Amino acid sequence: MSWHRKHLLDIESLTAGELTTVLDTAREFKAVGERDIKKVPALQGKTVVNFFVEPSTRTRVSFELSAKRLSADIINFSADASSFQKGESLKDTARTLEALNADIIVIRHKAAGAPHFLARFLNAHVVNAGDGAHEHPTQALLDVFTIREKKGNIAGLNVTILGDILFSRVARSNIWALRKLGANVTLCGPSTLVPRVFEQMGCRVTYDLDEALANADVINLLRIQHERQRKSMFPSIGEYAHLFGLNRTRLAKAKPNALIMHPGPMNRGVEIKSELADCDRAVILEQVTNGIAVRMAVLYLVNGGNADEMNA
Amino acid sequence: MADPNVSRTVLEADALVRAWRRVAHEIAEAHTAGGAVILVGIQRGGVALAQQLGETLGSIYDQAVAVGSVEPGLHRDDLSQRGMAELLPTELPGDMTDKVVVLVDDVLSTGRTVRASIDAVMAFGRPRCIRLAVLIDRGHRELPIRPDFVGKNLPTHPDEHVELHLSEQGAPNTVEILSL
């Protein structure tokens, strides 16, 4: 058991041992979710604030349910209903939330580094629920948890991440987690969205989908993030689907028991053929279920952590 | 290994094994229907002892006794002070309705772990009753909790630490008292 951190800000700074602690803890919380009584009193009396300065439904709901299953009180604070439009700064808003005696602040923000910024001056525990195109730690943890549950181990697996890598915080967090746990990571997509610079993170980069899928144990499909692209990075959705969409013929290149993953929301017919999204190799809905277990583990662990790496 | 200057072995394997076998007989005497008894070891020290107890009880009843485990960690009252504990599996065998759940632990002291374990079991269902069997009762209770079956009462000083060592087969081997 190795976990002393006060915050979960990114995957990059975690050790393999810390990642494993989260995954092992999540396994026990998954069992809690499968019981008739899906609630434990571990965070009784604690207050969690979902501070979402960027629209999100599934991550917010997942954190909300996780906190409730730990018996914490949780409130949702979203940007559209907030004082940002009245001109309050991020720092003042966060301080206001803390003045409500929040113990844990879960933040989603469009600016990379926003959670690190808050962790520097807040006493509360800070959990990154996605910061710009930087990281989305709990998504990577739930992806790795799902892979480990299905494959038994991470080390030595061939994982192919396909799609919009450049704008994807999910990709970055996944790459860090998978590399630390010993997987071989291949990235593939349009060259404008998969720059070679990712090779520095220890990944293989290829623009040939068949090559990327050859011998894959896991295929993780990422959505094209229209909202993060200021200019068009590829000619058309139709062309993307034609060149990089997953279909049966392409899937046949991967190992016969390869998992198909997708963080959602998915665009059927674009990154994945509809029939494949519903086939028995797709674990997309299990990822959602596992997200709650993993987020329960994260809330539980940071609540007990006291090492303030921001001030260390 | 403990420093011999500050530790002393107070109970040896023979006495412990005999005491634990007596506990099995006491449970069988109090609960004559073997099929109604479920042994639940408290993580982590009680789990191997529950297995041992289950084997002895099985031969007394002449039928297999269900054995499970419970993790008290999420129900502890000192989570904020101690930090988060490692979580081990809770595995309760089947429906507990109308069953006698016997919680099993190695060393009973404050009673707080037992309190948390009772709550953890209750989250799974409503047994007919819950009993408590411990190999060592060292005293210093902080809650109104009393064991139903005790292997050995062991008077200790609050500053001392009681450590039970098991054999490779999971049978009780020695009990040491360490002065901290």
XYZ file of N, CA, C and O in Angstrom, chain A residues 1 25 28-29 32 35 37 39-43 46 300-301 303-304, chain B residues 73-75 79-80 83-90 120 122-124:
136
model
N 0.867 -1.200 0.000
C 0.000 0.000 0.000
C 0.885 1.225 0.000
O 1.633 1.471 0.942
N -7.213 -0.726 -4.613
C -8.269 -0.151 -3.775
C -9.586 -0.132 -4.548
O -10.645 -0.462 -4.008
N -11.714 -3.308 -4.527
C -12.596 -3.521 -3.369
C -13.829 -2.626 -3.462
O -14.918 -3.026 -3.066
N -13.662 -1.414 -3.981
C -14.829 -0.538 -4.123
C -15.775 -1.038 -5.210
O -16.976 -0.800 -5.153
N -18.157 -3.196 -3.602
C -19.186 -2.450 -2.860
C -20.340 -2.092 -3.803
O -21.510 -2.206 -3.454
N -23.103 -4.724 -4.426
C -23.932 -5.222 -3.326
C -25.314 -4.589 -3.349
O -25.537 -3.613 -4.045
N -26.564 -3.060 -0.720
C -26.316 -1.779 -0.071
C -24.995 -1.256 -0.604
O -23.934 -1.756 -0.257
N -23.282 1.420 -0.286
C -22.773 2.584 0.399
C -21.932 2.174 1.588
O -22.305 1.263 2.319
N -20.804 2.851 1.780
C -19.971 2.615 2.962
C -19.715 3.967 3.632
O -19.760 4.997 2.973
N -19.468 3.965 4.945
C -19.379 5.248 5.659
C -17.991 5.878 5.661
O -17.728 6.758 6.472
N -17.113 5.490 4.737
C -15.710 5.908 4.824
C -15.519 7.431 4.820
O -14.607 7.938 5.471
N -16.327 8.168 4.074
C -16.153 9.626 4.037
C -17.333 10.346 4.704
O -17.683 11.466 4.331
N -17.732 14.264 5.416
C -16.868 15.054 4.530
C -17.719 15.724 3.446
O -18.764 15.205 3.056
N -11.224 8.300 -1.610
C -10.852 7.643 -0.360
C -9.370 7.838 -0.058
O -8.984 8.199 1.058
N -8.531 7.657 -1.076
C -7.079 7.725 -0.842
C -6.607 9.156 -0.600
O -5.814 9.403 0.312
N -8.252 11.586 0.579
C -8.764 12.048 1.866
C -7.845 11.626 3.017
O -7.716 12.340 4.006
N -7.207 10.471 2.855
C -6.289 10.005 3.896
C -4.871 10.487 3.688
O -4.008 10.335 4.556
N -12.132 -1.913 7.260
C -11.494 -0.613 6.986
C -12.428 0.538 6.692
O -12.271 1.626 7.235
N -13.429 0.304 5.853
C -14.297 1.410 5.419
C -15.255 1.852 6.513
O -15.909 2.866 6.391
N -15.380 1.045 7.568
C -16.326 1.361 8.633
C -15.634 1.822 9.910
O -16.274 1.995 10.931
N -10.688 6.730 10.700
C -10.124 6.917 9.361
C -9.423 8.264 9.229
O -8.388 8.384 8.599
N -10.020 9.294 9.847
C -9.424 10.628 9.705
C -8.078 10.714 10.418
O -7.167 11.373 9.961
N -5.431 7.778 8.682
C -5.220 7.707 7.241
C -5.877 6.455 6.717
O -6.407 5.638 7.471
N -5.862 6.320 5.420
C -6.624 5.260 4.799
C -5.867 3.943 4.833
O -4.710 3.868 4.472
N -6.551 2.910 5.287
C -5.927 1.598 5.380
C -6.037 0.871 4.052
O -6.903 1.166 3.239
N -5.161 -0.073 3.874
C -5.257 -0.955 2.709
C -6.549 -1.755 2.813
O -6.916 -2.213 3.889
N -7.242 -1.912 1.701
C -8.501 -2.643 1.728
C -8.306 -4.057 1.209
O -7.791 -4.270 0.130
N -8.731 -5.026 2.001
C -8.647 -6.431 1.598
C -10.064 -6.935 1.319
O -11.034 -6.314 1.730
N -10.181 -8.063 0.633
C -11.522 -8.494 0.190
C -12.493 -8.814 1.334
O -12.100 -9.382 2.354
N -13.738 -8.423 1.122
C -14.843 -8.891 1.948
C -15.549 -9.967 1.139
O -16.032 -9.705 0.046
N -19.898 -3.672 8.838
C -19.593 -4.130 7.482
C -20.440 -5.356 7.127
O -20.972 -5.459 6.024
N -23.358 -6.130 8.446
C -24.760 -5.699 8.369
C -25.096 -5.076 7.015
O -26.248 -5.093 6.596
N -24.083 -4.499 6.351
C -24.325 -3.901 5.039
C -24.676 -4.967 4.002
O -25.170 -4.656 2.930
N -24.411 -6.228 4.335
C -24.690 -7.308 3.386
C -26.019 -8.000 3.674
O -26.492 -8.785 2.869
